[in-house]
Amino acid sequence: MAGRKVITTQVAIVGGGPAGLMLSHLLAKEGIDSTVIELRSRQEISETVRAGILEHGTVNLLVDSGVSDRVLRDGDRHDGIELRFNGESHRIDFQDLVGESVWLYPQTDVFMDLAARREADGGDVRYSATDTSIHGIHGGSPTVWFTDADGTDYELRADFIAGADGSRSHCRMQIPEADRKWYFHEYPFAWFGILAEAPRSSEELIYANSANGFALISQRTETVQRMYFQCDPGEDVNNWDDERIWEAFRSRVNGNGFELKEGPVIDKTVLKFRSFVHTPMRHGKLFLAGDAAHTVPPTGAKGLNLAIQDVRVLFEGLDSFYKTGSTRLLDVYSDRALDRVWKAQHFSYWMTSMLHTPAEADDFSRARQLGELNSVVSSRHGRAYLAEAYTGWPAGR
Ligand code: PHB
């Protein structure tokens, strides 16, 4: 067999989702070379339905770094959300409380903007790669082995490897057990997510708590809506026809004059909750970013935002290294990133436990939960706490 074709770059990026592409883009702007290796095809990633809320900091980075300003034109700015419980809606007014907003702009569109920008700028992104593996992260010369879409075997040599290869990360698994600490939390909940052909039921997102469980009313376009309701993690979508699905939503959201607009369900999936943090986020020449290092339940809409924050901090470390030779910012990458990761981990946990109804909830826990919701919405401080976390904390240390 012929040997591997050797190619070199400065930063090898494993994973071509939003985190990997954003890192590649930021590096390219500073003249730092990178190659991105991705197992999926560009089309497959474009067709994956993912969550849709961007913090203002994420939007600013997309726009200011020149990825695209499409989010400002095609995205919807949301100045608040509604918390709905006991049949009543309570608005959390982000603008009034913290002077910030979020944007409803699906992760798929973030990916498409980044992929288009990398392509236009001549970025080296290898989609549809196979047999990817990383080597030499402990020593001075890390490499990524992969086979490209045409079947050619490569050895990619780099100064550093960024592992942005998602929650089942191959990169993460190469870190020896003795050098890592793994935090894991299992939630007894899952979401039943649908896309439905229907007009908007509300201009803003509705996070609804009810004795029958949680529901989230989100949007996509004038004619297609995204919604979720709490379900058992073992639920099978095939047991749910449209009528049963809408009945689940009605019993959690409708009431006191509010009625969801219904229509044909065109997509249904069960989203399992997984929550983990892998520390540290660096091992030798390998830096983990995004879902490769941590996942959160979707209730706080933090997953993509955290991934983008990670690569922003990692970029600062790499840029500083290439400009000055100093590894100081690379050395504090993990601590800097984890500061926000744990804030988001807590916020997602808090939103999840406050809004979902455990199957075994007794009268006390139900009444306590309503007490918690009331204490948040009836206090400006409570609402401001939620608003600050939801829209995104200021950039950290
Ligand atoms: C979505 O629109 O898909 C979405 C919005 C907010 C969340 C989760 C998902 O918290």
Coordinates of C-alpha atoms in Angstrom, one line a residue, residues 1 4 37-39 126-133 144-155:
M1 CA 0.0 0.0 0.0
R4 CA 0.0 8.4 3.4
I37 CA -11.6 17.5 8.8
E38 CA -15.3 16.6 8.9
L39 CA -16.9 13.1 8.7
R126 CA -12.5 18.4 4.0
Y127 CA -16.1 17.2 4.3
S128 CA -17.0 13.5 3.9
A129 CA -13.7 12.3 5.4
T130 CA -13.4 8.8 6.7
D131 CA -11.1 6.9 9.1
T132 CA -10.1 10.0 11.0
S133 CA -7.7 9.5 14.0
V144 CA -4.4 13.8 12.1
W145 CA -4.8 10.8 9.8
F146 CA -7.8 10.7 7.5
T147 CA -9.1 9.5 4.2
D148 CA -10.6 12.2 2.0
A149 CA -13.8 11.9 -0.1
D150 CA -11.8 10.6 -3.0
G151 CA -10.2 7.8 -1.0
T152 CA -6.7 9.3 -0.7
D153 CA -5.0 8.6 2.7
Y154 CA -3.5 11.7 4.4
E155 CA -1.3 12.5 7.3

